[in-house]
Amino acid sequence: MTLSARYFDILKDRLYTFAPGNQARRAAQTALYRIVDALARMLATLLAFTGDEIWENLPGAESRAASVHLTELPIASGQRDEGLAARWEDLFKVREEVMRALEEARVAKLIGGSLEAAVDITASGKTYDLLEGSGDNLRFAFIVSQVSLTKAETGNMSINVRRAEGQKCERCWNYSTHVGEYQRYPTVCERCIAALEEIEASEQLA
């Protein structure tokens, strides 16, 4: 549930829109591969045929054992970054609050999908520091087009949802005020322009 509702949902943007050779996209693919590799091995002890079907469909079959039942169970490293884990738990708590605000905006018909939204957050203390340290990644974690952050001296966090500014990018569906600025790709945003240029460059080298 945590994987599908959080991690996979957040990863979709970079997997679908980044260039194939982009480092962030490759890192996500590596993480997903390791997750499904471990899950296939563990599931095989309970769901023999399902575990083997997963194993057979993993990339790189020629370099692995012919069956998941010929492998060993994954071994945990025993290492855990408690500070990083706590930071993500706090960020997910904020994300839950943002998700609630987005749902209220949908019910009020202010927005349709979450990418139509811009989120304005006012926070203080550790919450502000947490969000400020995440920078532009906040909009990907919240799956919205724009996020603004304002520091308050004291008080609880407040969240305001409004319509995102600019036009919808036809490639990634995010809204941006920079859509239309690039003559060759007039219907995409600045982020997709960079991705398309990266794809073109890699094709020319191939």
PDB file of C-alpha atoms in Angstrom, residues 5-6 8-13 95 98-99 102 106 113-117 119 137-147 174:
ATOM      1  CA  ALA A   5       0.075   5.159  -2.756  1.00  0.00           C
ATOM      2  CA  ARG A   6       3.323   7.004  -2.205  1.00  0.00           C
ATOM      3  CA  PHE A   8       5.131   4.609  -7.235  1.00  0.00           C
ATOM      4  CA  ASP A   9       2.737   7.545  -7.491  1.00  0.00           C
ATOM      5  CA  ILE A  10       5.552  10.044  -7.014  1.00  0.00           C
ATOM      6  CA  LEU A  11       7.929   8.234  -9.397  1.00  0.00           C
ATOM      7  CA  LYS A  12       5.535   8.205 -12.345  1.00  0.00           C
ATOM      8  CA  ASP A  13       6.441  11.708 -13.488  1.00  0.00           C
ATOM      9  CA  ARG A  95       1.748  15.337   2.071  1.00  0.00           C
ATOM     10  CA  VAL A  98      -1.917  18.554   1.175  1.00  0.00           C
ATOM     11  CA  MET A  99      -3.850  15.580  -0.239  1.00  0.00           C
ATOM     12  CA  LEU A 102      -6.588  18.954  -2.778  1.00  0.00           C
ATOM     13  CA  ARG A 106     -11.892  18.906  -6.098  1.00  0.00           C
ATOM     14  CA  GLY A 113      -6.848  16.586 -11.353  1.00  0.00           C
ATOM     15  CA  SER A 114      -4.122  17.498  -8.898  1.00  0.00           C
ATOM     16  CA  LEU A 115      -1.847  18.799 -11.666  1.00  0.00           C
ATOM     17  CA  GLU A 116      -4.325  21.624 -12.198  1.00  0.00           C
ATOM     18  CA  ALA A 117      -3.414  22.877  -8.723  1.00  0.00           C
ATOM     19  CA  VAL A 119      -0.378  24.844  -3.442  1.00  0.00           C
ATOM     20  CA  ASN A 137      10.830  18.391  -5.330  1.00  0.00           C
ATOM     21  CA  LEU A 138       7.784  19.349  -3.264  1.00  0.00           C
ATOM     22  CA  ARG A 139       5.581  19.650  -6.337  1.00  0.00           C
ATOM     23  CA  PHE A 140       6.539  16.152  -7.405  1.00  0.00           C
ATOM     24  CA  ALA A 141       5.896  14.739  -3.926  1.00  0.00           C
ATOM     25  CA  PHE A 142       2.473  16.425  -3.855  1.00  0.00           C
ATOM     26  CA  ILE A 143       1.827  15.766  -7.580  1.00  0.00           C
ATOM     27  CA  VAL A 144       0.840  19.362  -8.291  1.00  0.00           C
ATOM     28  CA  SER A 145       2.142  21.838 -10.858  1.00  0.00           C
ATOM     29  CA  GLN A 146       3.342  24.564  -8.499  1.00  0.00           C
ATOM     30  CA  VAL A 147       4.213  24.981  -4.814  1.00  0.00           C
ATOM     31  CA  ASN A 174       1.897  19.989 -15.666  1.00  0.00           C
TER      32      ASN A 174
END
